[in-house]
Tab-separated table of N, CA and C in Angstrom:
chain	number	residue	atom	x	y	z
S	1	MET	N	88.039	125.318	138.058
S	1	MET	CA	88.580	126.355	138.910
S	1	MET	C	89.898	126.881	138.339
S	2	ARG	N	90.757	125.969	137.885
S	2	ARG	CA	92.045	126.369	137.327
S	2	ARG	C	91.841	127.208	136.062
S	3	THR	N	90.868	126.878	135.244
S	3	THR	CA	90.579	127.636	134.021
S	3	THR	C	90.133	129.046	134.360
S	4	THR	N	89.324	129.197	135.398
S	4	THR	CA	88.863	130.514	135.826
S	4	THR	C	90.037	131.366	136.299
S	5	GLY	N	90.954	130.776	137.048
S	5	GLY	CA	92.138	131.491	137.536
S	5	GLY	C	93.031	131.938	136.394
S	6	LEU	N	93.237	131.057	135.397
S	6	LEU	CA	94.055	131.409	134.240
S	6	LEU	C	93.399	132.524	133.426
S	7	LEU	N	92.091	132.447	133.276
S	7	LEU	CA	91.360	133.483	132.550
S	7	LEU	C	91.477	134.827	133.272
S	8	PHE	N	91.382	134.804	134.594
S	8	PHE	CA	91.524	136.020	135.395
S	8	PHE	C	92.920	136.621	135.236
S	9	LEU	N	93.979	135.798	135.330
S	9	LEU	CA	95.350	136.273	135.155
S	9	LEU	C	95.575	136.828	133.757
S	10	PHE	N	95.031	136.163	132.759
S	10	PHE	CA	95.163	136.629	131.373
S	10	PHE	C	94.486	137.988	131.217
S	11	SER	N	93.308	138.164	131.793
S	11	SER	CA	92.581	139.436	131.706
S	11	SER	C	93.355	140.565	132.363
S	12	ILE	N	93.926	140.306	133.526
S	12	ILE	CA	94.699	141.331	134.234
S	12	ILE	C	95.938	141.702	133.431
S	13	SER	N	96.674	140.722	132.912
S	13	SER	CA	97.889	141.029	132.147
S	13	SER	C	97.557	141.749	130.846
S	14	LEU	N	96.447	141.418	130.201
S	14	LEU	CA	96.029	142.116	128.987
S	14	LEU	C	95.691	143.566	129.304
S	15	PHE	N	94.976	143.817	130.398
S	15	PHE	CA	94.636	145.177	130.811
S	15	PHE	C	95.892	145.977	131.131
S	16	ALA	N	96.819	145.382	131.880
S	16	ALA	CA	98.058	146.077	132.249
S	16	ALA	C	98.890	146.396	131.012
S	17	ALA	N	98.971	145.483	130.073
S	17	ALA	CA	99.754	145.716	128.850
S	17	ALA	C	99.132	146.809	127.993
S	18	SER	N	97.817	146.877	127.955
S	18	SER	CA	97.163	147.891	127.121
S	18	SER	C	97.284	149.282	127.720
S	19	CYS	N	97.491	149.414	129.017
S	19	CYS	CA	97.557	150.718	129.675
S	19	CYS	C	98.969	151.196	129.962
S	20	SER	N	99.945	150.327	129.907
S	20	SER	CA	101.254	150.642	130.443
S	20	SER	C	101.947	151.826	129.797
S	21	ASP	N	102.004	151.909	128.475
S	21	ASP	CA	102.779	152.953	127.834
S	21	ASP	C	101.938	154.030	127.161
S	22	LYS	N	100.646	153.936	127.229
S	22	LYS	CA	99.800	154.940	126.594
S	22	LYS	C	99.722	156.177	127.467
S	23	ILE	N	99.786	157.327	126.822
S	23	ILE	CA	99.701	158.588	127.543
S	23	ILE	C	98.335	159.185	127.250
S	24	ASN	N	97.588	159.490	128.270
S	24	ASN	CA	96.241	160.007	128.114
S	24	ASN	C	96.275	161.533	128.103
S	25	LEU	N	96.105	162.120	126.911
S	25	LEU	CA	96.168	163.565	126.747
S	25	LEU	C	95.087	164.281	127.547
S	26	SER	N	93.922	163.656	127.711
S	26	SER	CA	92.823	164.300	128.435
S	26	SER	C	93.112	164.422	129.927
S	27	LEU	N	94.175	163.792	130.391
S	27	LEU	CA	94.589	163.893	131.788
S	27	LEU	C	94.789	165.344	132.215
S	28	LEU	N	95.252	166.194	131.292
S	28	LEU	CA	95.535	167.593	131.606
S	28	LEU	C	94.367	168.532	131.315
S	29	ASP	N	93.332	168.051	130.625
S	29	ASP	CA	92.216	168.916	130.239
S	29	ASP	C	91.647	169.683	131.428
S	30	GLY	N	91.388	170.969	131.220
S	30	GLY	CA	90.766	171.785	132.245
S	30	GLY	C	91.156	173.236	132.136
S	31	ASN	N	90.528	174.046	132.961
S	31	ASN	CA	90.864	175.468	133.085
S	31	ASN	C	91.673	175.638	134.364
S	32	TYR	N	92.789	176.344	134.247
S	32	TYR	CA	93.696	176.537	135.375
S	32	TYR	C	93.977	178.030	135.556
S	33	THR	N	94.143	178.436	136.805
S	33	THR	CA	94.512	179.813	137.128
S	33	THR	C	95.616	179.774	138.177
S	34	GLY	N	96.544	180.715	138.076
S	34	GLY	CA	97.617	180.762	139.057
S	34	GLY	C	98.593	181.866	138.735
S	35	TYR	N	99.864	181.596	139.014
S	35	TYR	CA	100.904	182.608	138.829
S	35	TYR	C	102.060	182.059	138.008
S	36	TYR	N	102.777	182.991	137.428
S	36	TYR	CA	103.953	182.693	136.629
S	36	TYR	C	105.179	183.102	137.442
S	37	PHE	N	106.197	182.259	137.447
S	37	PHE	CA	107.417	182.519	138.215
S	37	PHE	C	108.633	182.438	137.289
S	38	TYR	N	109.557	183.365	137.491
S	38	TYR	CA	110.801	183.383	136.735
S	38	TYR	C	111.958	183.341	137.713
S	39	THR	N	112.913	182.447	137.454
S	39	THR	CA	114.129	182.368	138.257
S	39	THR	C	115.303	182.515	137.305
S	40	GLY	N	116.116	183.533	137.508
S	40	GLY	CA	117.274	183.765	136.658
S	40	GLY	C	118.366	182.742	136.901
S	41	PRO	N	119.249	182.546	135.933
S	41	PRO	CA	120.345	181.582	136.092
S	41	PRO	C	121.194	181.908	137.318
S	42	GLY	N	121.430	180.918	138.132
S	42	GLY	CA	122.236	181.098	139.330
S	42	GLY	C	121.477	181.690	140.498
S	43	GLU	N	120.229	182.083	140.296
S	43	GLU	CA	119.421	182.691	141.364
S	43	GLU	C	118.705	181.604	142.160
S	44	THR	N	118.396	181.899	143.400
S	44	THR	CA	117.633	180.969	144.229
S	44	THR	C	116.223	181.481	144.490
S	45	ARG	N	115.997	182.776	144.269
S	45	ARG	CA	114.675	183.361	144.499
S	45	ARG	C	113.945	183.520	143.178
S	46	SER	N	112.666	183.201	143.192
S	46	SER	CA	111.820	183.356	142.009
S	46	SER	C	111.103	184.691	142.047
S	47	ILE	N	110.879	185.255	140.885
S	47	ILE	CA	110.076	186.472	140.748
S	47	ILE	C	108.682	186.039	140.312
S	48	LYS	N	107.681	186.435	141.077
S	48	LYS	CA	106.291	186.065	140.821
S	48	LYS	C	105.614	187.148	140.004
S	49	SER	N	104.846	186.734	138.987
S	49	SER	CA	104.097	187.716	138.203
S	49	SER	C	103.114	188.450	139.101
S	50	GLN	N	102.875	189.718	138.799
S	50	GLN	CA	101.966	190.506	139.618
S	50	GLN	C	100.515	190.123	139.378
S	51	ASN	N	100.205	189.731	138.171
S	51	ASN	CA	98.833	189.367	137.820
S	51	ASN	C	98.712	187.859	137.663
S	52	THR	N	97.493	187.372	137.861
S	52	THR	CA	97.268	185.941	137.666
S	52	THR	C	97.315	185.616	136.177
S	53	VAL	N	97.555	184.379	135.908
S	53	VAL	CA	97.582	183.867	134.546
S	53	VAL	C	96.589	182.718	134.483
S	54	SER	N	95.959	182.544	133.328
S	54	SER	CA	95.080	181.391	133.167
S	54	SER	C	95.522	180.593	131.951
S	55	VAL	N	95.382	179.278	132.066
S	55	VAL	CA	95.720	178.358	130.994
S	55	VAL	C	94.541	177.419	130.825
S	56	ASN	N	94.078	177.281	129.587
S	56	ASN	CA	92.992	176.367	129.273
S	56	ASN	C	93.548	175.278	128.373
S	57	LEU	N	93.366	174.028	128.770
S	57	LEU	CA	93.797	172.874	127.988
S	57	LEU	C	92.563	172.058	127.638
S	58	SER	N	92.341	171.852	126.342
S	58	SER	CA	91.149	171.127	125.905
S	58	SER	C	91.476	170.317	124.657
S	59	GLY	N	91.389	169.000	124.770
S	59	GLY	CA	91.738	168.143	123.641
S	59	GLY	C	93.212	168.285	123.343
S	60	LYS	N	93.534	168.837	122.165
S	60	LYS	CA	94.924	169.103	121.803
S	60	LYS	C	95.205	170.597	121.738
S	61	GLU	N	94.225	171.411	122.103
S	61	GLU	CA	94.346	172.868	121.993
S	61	GLU	C	94.612	173.504	123.363
S	62	TYR	N	95.327	174.632	123.341
S	62	TYR	CA	95.552	175.378	124.577
S	62	TYR	C	95.486	176.875	124.298
S	63	THR	N	95.136	177.617	125.341
S	63	THR	CA	95.231	179.072	125.335
S	63	THR	C	95.806	179.482	126.685
S	64	SER	N	96.566	180.564	126.673
S	64	SER	CA	97.159	181.092	127.897
S	64	SER	C	97.046	182.600	127.854
S	65	THR	N	96.579	183.189	128.955
S	65	THR	CA	96.458	184.643	128.999
S	65	THR	C	97.823	185.276	129.205
S	66	GLY	N	97.962	186.462	128.682
S	66	GLY	CA	99.176	187.232	128.889
S	66	GLY	C	98.846	188.519	129.619
S	67	ASN	N	99.876	189.242	129.968
S	67	ASN	CA	99.718	190.527	130.630
S	67	ASN	C	100.331	191.625	129.764
S	68	VAL	N	99.960	192.854	130.016
S	68	VAL	CA	100.505	193.984	129.270
S	68	VAL	C	102.032	193.993	129.370
S	69	SER	N	102.565	193.622	130.525
S	69	SER	CA	104.012	193.581	130.732
S	69	SER	C	104.669	192.388	130.026
S	70	ARG	N	103.838	191.487	129.524
S	70	ARG	CA	104.271	190.245	128.870
S	70	ARG	C	105.007	189.317	129.827
S	71	ILE	N	104.674	189.382	131.093
S	71	ILE	CA	105.221	188.452	132.083
S	71	ILE	C	104.042	187.726	132.729
S	72	PRO	N	103.615	186.631	132.159
S	72	PRO	CA	104.002	185.992	130.906
S	72	PRO	C	103.321	186.655	129.717
S	73	ALA	N	103.694	186.201	128.531
S	73	ALA	CA	103.178	186.808	127.303
S	73	ALA	C	101.877	186.179	126.834
S	74	GLY	N	101.587	184.966	127.238
S	74	GLY	CA	100.403	184.256	126.771
S	74	GLY	C	100.796	183.202	125.758
S	75	GLY	N	99.866	182.872	124.894
S	75	GLY	CA	100.118	181.875	123.863
S	75	GLY	C	98.875	181.064	123.594
S	76	ALA	N	98.834	180.451	122.428
S	76	ALA	CA	97.719	179.586	122.046
S	76	ALA	C	98.172	178.702	120.895
S	77	GLY	N	97.621	177.521	120.845
S	77	GLY	CA	97.964	176.596	119.774
S	77	GLY	C	97.632	175.179	120.166
S	78	GLU	N	98.505	174.257	119.784
S	78	GLU	CA	98.309	172.841	120.089
S	78	GLU	C	99.361	172.368	121.082
S	79	PHE	N	98.997	171.327	121.837
S	79	PHE	CA	99.947	170.714	122.760
S	79	PHE	C	99.851	169.205	122.670
S	80	ASN	N	100.942	168.521	122.990
S	80	ASN	CA	100.979	167.055	123.068
S	80	ASN	C	101.820	166.647	124.260
S	81	LEU	N	101.498	165.488	124.784
S	81	LEU	CA	102.339	164.917	125.824
S	81	LEU	C	103.490	164.201	125.140
S	82	VAL	N	104.708	164.551	125.510
S	82	VAL	CA	105.902	163.929	124.956
S	82	VAL	C	106.107	162.579	125.634
S	83	ASP	N	105.968	162.565	126.936
S	83	ASP	CA	106.055	161.342	127.724
S	83	ASP	C	105.311	161.585	129.031
S	84	LYS	N	105.549	160.749	130.016
S	84	LYS	CA	104.807	160.859	131.280
S	84	LYS	C	105.262	162.017	132.146
S	85	GLU	N	106.264	162.787	131.681
S	85	GLU	CA	106.764	163.916	132.457
S	85	GLU	C	106.819	165.211	131.679
S	86	GLU	N	106.713	165.160	130.356
S	86	GLU	CA	106.905	166.364	129.550
S	86	GLU	C	105.759	166.599	128.573
S	87	VAL	N	105.484	167.885	128.374
S	87	VAL	CA	104.450	168.309	127.443
S	87	VAL	C	105.065	169.336	126.487
S	88	GLN	N	104.657	169.279	125.222
S	88	GLN	CA	105.163	170.182	124.189
S	88	GLN	C	104.040	171.134	123.779
S	89	PHE	N	104.278	172.447	123.891
S	89	PHE	CA	103.333	173.469	123.456
S	89	PHE	C	103.850	174.065	122.143
S	90	ASN	N	102.958	174.211	121.167
S	90	ASN	CA	103.317	174.786	119.871
S	90	ASN	C	102.441	176.009	119.623
S	91	ASP	N	102.979	177.175	119.946
S	91	ASP	CA	102.244	178.425	119.813
S	91	ASP	C	102.066	178.783	118.337
S	92	LYS	N	100.893	179.314	117.985
S	92	LYS	CA	100.588	179.629	116.588
S	92	LYS	C	100.666	181.124	116.272
S	93	HIS	N	100.969	181.965	117.248
S	93	HIS	CA	100.979	183.407	117.035
S	93	HIS	C	102.259	183.914	116.370
S	94	VAL	N	102.157	185.094	115.794
S	94	VAL	CA	103.318	185.838	115.312
S	94	VAL	C	103.599	186.890	116.370
S	95	TRP	N	104.868	186.989	116.822
S	95	TRP	CA	105.221	187.879	117.917
S	95	TRP	C	106.245	188.911	117.453
S	96	THR	N	106.249	190.062	118.101
S	96	THR	CA	107.268	191.078	117.850
S	96	THR	C	108.553	190.675	118.561
S	97	ALA	N	109.649	191.289	118.213
S	97	ALA	CA	110.953	190.885	118.756
S	97	ALA	C	111.407	191.734	119.934
S	98	ASP	N	110.501	192.465	120.567
S	98	ASP	CA	110.913	193.387	121.619
S	98	ASP	C	110.790	192.843	123.048
S	99	PHE	N	110.770	191.523	123.207
S	99	PHE	CA	110.713	190.925	124.540
S	99	PHE	C	111.256	189.496	124.476
S	100	ASP	N	111.421	188.894	125.636
S	100	ASP	CA	111.941	187.528	125.766
S	100	ASP	C	110.859	186.526	125.346
S	101	TRP	N	111.061	185.837	124.244
S	101	TRP	CA	110.064	184.891	123.743
S	101	TRP	C	109.903	183.670	124.630
S	102	ASN	N	110.781	183.487	125.576
S	102	ASN	CA	110.609	182.397	126.538
S	102	ASN	C	109.430	182.659	127.467
S	103	LEU	N	108.914	183.878	127.456
S	103	LEU	CA	107.754	184.221	128.264
S	103	LEU	C	106.441	183.770	127.612
S	104	ILE	N	106.533	183.234	126.405
S	104	ILE	CA	105.375	182.688	125.692
S	104	ILE	C	105.224	181.227	126.119
S	105	LEU	N	103.993	180.783	126.333
S	105	LEU	CA	103.786	179.362	126.626
S	105	LEU	C	104.001	178.604	125.319
S	106	ASN	N	105.229	178.180	125.113
S	106	ASN	CA	105.655	177.546	123.871
S	106	ASN	C	106.883	176.698	124.178
S	107	GLY	N	106.989	175.543	123.553
S	107	GLY	CA	108.142	174.682	123.762
S	107	GLY	C	107.852	173.570	124.743
S	108	GLN	N	108.903	172.897	125.176
S	108	GLN	CA	108.779	171.717	126.017
S	108	GLN	C	108.890	172.075	127.495
S	109	PHE	N	107.941	171.579	128.278
S	109	PHE	CA	107.880	171.816	129.720
S	109	PHE	C	107.761	170.490	130.455
S	110	ILE	N	108.363	170.418	131.615
S	110	ILE	CA	108.118	169.314	132.538
S	110	ILE	C	106.797	169.630	133.223
S	111	TYR	N	105.919	168.646	133.347
S	111	TYR	CA	104.667	168.910	134.050
S	111	TYR	C	104.526	167.999	135.255
S	112	GLU	N	103.876	168.559	136.287
S	112	GLU	CA	103.558	167.813	137.501
S	112	GLU	C	102.091	168.025	137.801
S	113	LEU	N	101.353	166.942	137.975
S	113	LEU	CA	99.959	167.001	138.395
S	113	LEU	C	99.880	166.522	139.835
S	114	LYS	N	99.339	167.370	140.703
S	114	LYS	CA	99.156	167.009	142.107
S	114	LYS	C	97.759	167.445	142.505
S	115	ASN	N	96.855	166.476	142.637
S	115	ASN	CA	95.452	166.765	142.958
S	115	ASN	C	94.898	167.772	141.958
S	116	ASP	N	94.571	168.995	142.399
S	116	ASP	CA	94.000	169.997	141.497
S	116	ASP	C	95.051	170.997	141.006
S	117	SER	N	96.327	170.698	141.188
S	117	SER	CA	97.401	171.608	140.784
S	117	SER	C	98.147	171.079	139.562
S	118	LEU	N	98.534	172.016	138.707
S	118	LEU	CA	99.368	171.711	137.547
S	118	LEU	C	100.561	172.657	137.596
S	119	ILE	N	101.761	172.103	137.567
S	119	ILE	CA	102.976	172.906	137.555
S	119	ILE	C	103.707	172.611	136.249
S	120	LEU	N	103.983	173.660	135.482
S	120	LEU	CA	104.710	173.550	134.213
S	120	LEU	C	106.047	174.250	134.384
S	121	THR	N	107.150	173.565	134.119
S	121	THR	CA	108.486	174.131	134.341
S	121	THR	C	109.371	173.902	133.122
S	122	ARG	N	110.043	174.970	132.717
S	122	ARG	CA	111.075	174.849	131.679
S	122	ARG	C	112.342	175.464	132.241
S	123	LYS	N	113.423	174.682	132.272
S	123	LYS	CA	114.713	175.167	132.775
S	123	LYS	C	115.573	175.598	131.592
S	124	PHE	N	116.474	176.532	131.842
S	124	PHE	CA	117.348	177.017	130.782
S	124	PHE	C	118.688	177.449	131.362
S	125	GLU	N	119.678	177.490	130.487
S	125	GLU	CA	120.986	178.045	130.826
S	125	GLU	C	121.184	179.273	129.956
S	126	ILE	N	122.043	180.189	130.384
S	126	ILE	CA	122.267	181.411	129.607
S	126	ILE	C	122.759	181.030	128.217
S	127	CYS	N	123.839	180.321	128.141
S	127	CYS	CA	124.364	179.778	126.893
S	127	CYS	C	125.486	178.811	127.234
S	128	LYS	N	125.830	177.963	126.316
S	128	LYS	CA	126.836	176.948	126.603
S	128	LYS	C	128.245	177.523	126.715
S	129	THR	N	128.513	178.654	126.066
S	129	THR	CA	129.868	179.217	126.084
S	129	THR	C	130.014	180.392	127.038
S	130	CYS	N	128.940	180.764	127.735
S	130	CYS	CA	129.023	181.884	128.682
S	130	CYS	C	129.851	181.490	129.905
S	131	ALA	N	130.369	182.479	130.586
S	131	ALA	CA	131.204	182.238	131.774
S	131	ALA	C	130.318	181.965	132.979
S	132	ILE	N	129.814	180.736	133.066
S	132	ILE	CA	128.984	180.341	134.200
S	132	ILE	C	129.885	179.667	135.229
S	133	LYS	N	129.707	180.055	136.458
S	133	LYS	CA	130.512	179.477	137.532
S	133	LYS	C	130.156	178.002	137.711
S	134	PRO	N	131.120	177.165	138.049
S	134	PRO	CA	130.816	175.752	138.323
S	134	PRO	C	129.774	175.647	139.439
S	135	GLY	N	128.819	174.785	139.250
S	135	GLY	CA	127.775	174.592	140.246
S	135	GLY	C	126.633	175.583	140.147
S	136	MET	N	126.688	176.505	139.174
S	136	MET	CA	125.630	177.498	139.016
S	136	MET	C	124.341	176.806	138.543
S	137	LEU	N	123.247	177.180	139.127
S	137	LEU	CA	121.965	176.585	138.777
S	137	LEU	C	121.410	177.184	137.500
S	138	PRO	N	120.684	176.390	136.712
S	138	PRO	CA	120.027	176.961	135.540
S	138	PRO	C	118.842	177.817	135.984
S	139	GLY	N	118.358	178.660	135.108
S	139	GLY	CA	117.159	179.438	135.394
S	139	GLY	C	115.925	178.627	135.046
S	140	SER	N	114.747	179.168	135.369
S	140	SER	CA	113.518	178.446	135.019
S	140	SER	C	112.355	179.414	134.796
S	141	TYR	N	111.446	178.949	133.963
S	141	TYR	CA	110.155	179.586	133.737
S	141	TYR	C	109.138	178.589	134.271
S	142	GLN	N	108.223	179.053	135.116
S	142	GLN	CA	107.296	178.113	135.744
S	142	GLN	C	105.903	178.697	135.905
S	143	TYR	N	104.913	177.886	135.585
S	143	TYR	CA	103.503	178.197	135.830
S	143	TYR	C	103.062	177.320	136.998
S	144	ARG	N	102.508	177.955	138.055
S	144	ARG	CA	101.950	177.214	139.188
S	144	ARG	C	100.453	177.485	139.182
S	145	LEU	N	99.701	176.460	138.821
S	145	LEU	CA	98.284	176.638	138.507
S	145	LEU	C	97.388	175.713	139.333
S	146	LYS	N	96.159	176.152	139.563
S	146	LYS	CA	95.117	175.354	140.209
S	146	LYS	C	93.967	175.192	139.229
S	147	ARG	N	93.413	173.993	139.182
S	147	ARG	CA	92.257	173.726	138.311
S	147	ARG	C	91.055	174.504	138.845
S	148	THR	N	90.350	175.179	137.940
S	148	THR	CA	89.179	175.954	138.355
S	148	THR	C	87.867	175.297	137.928
S	149	ASN	N	87.936	174.204	137.190
S	149	ASN	CA	86.695	173.488	136.817
S	149	ASN	C	86.852	172.006	136.993
């Protein structure tokens, strides 16, 4: 009986150790549709994109639809999970310089998974030397998406 108990404890600890720090990239796989939100530095209200946006995550590849207004601009390439809270998107496109490149799904985002929802958020400050009032909030770019498959 004691041997069975020790074997059971060993099996549980081996399983817990093998799962503890691994990040499962397929956790995010799916097709998502929703809206893009922009909040300017120091602002409390978000501006919602007029058109829906879709993001497809599959394996290590992603695609994101853009709009004619480039809010958001879209993007496609590879993504990786940085840790249990952040994902890195690496866009492969060449872009013109006539708009805010932060509107491209590119760079590091905090992600939240809640049931069938995926929220991607990147916060920013205007610049480190700009005259920002003490206590001013940073701005953010955010995708609020629902899984469609």
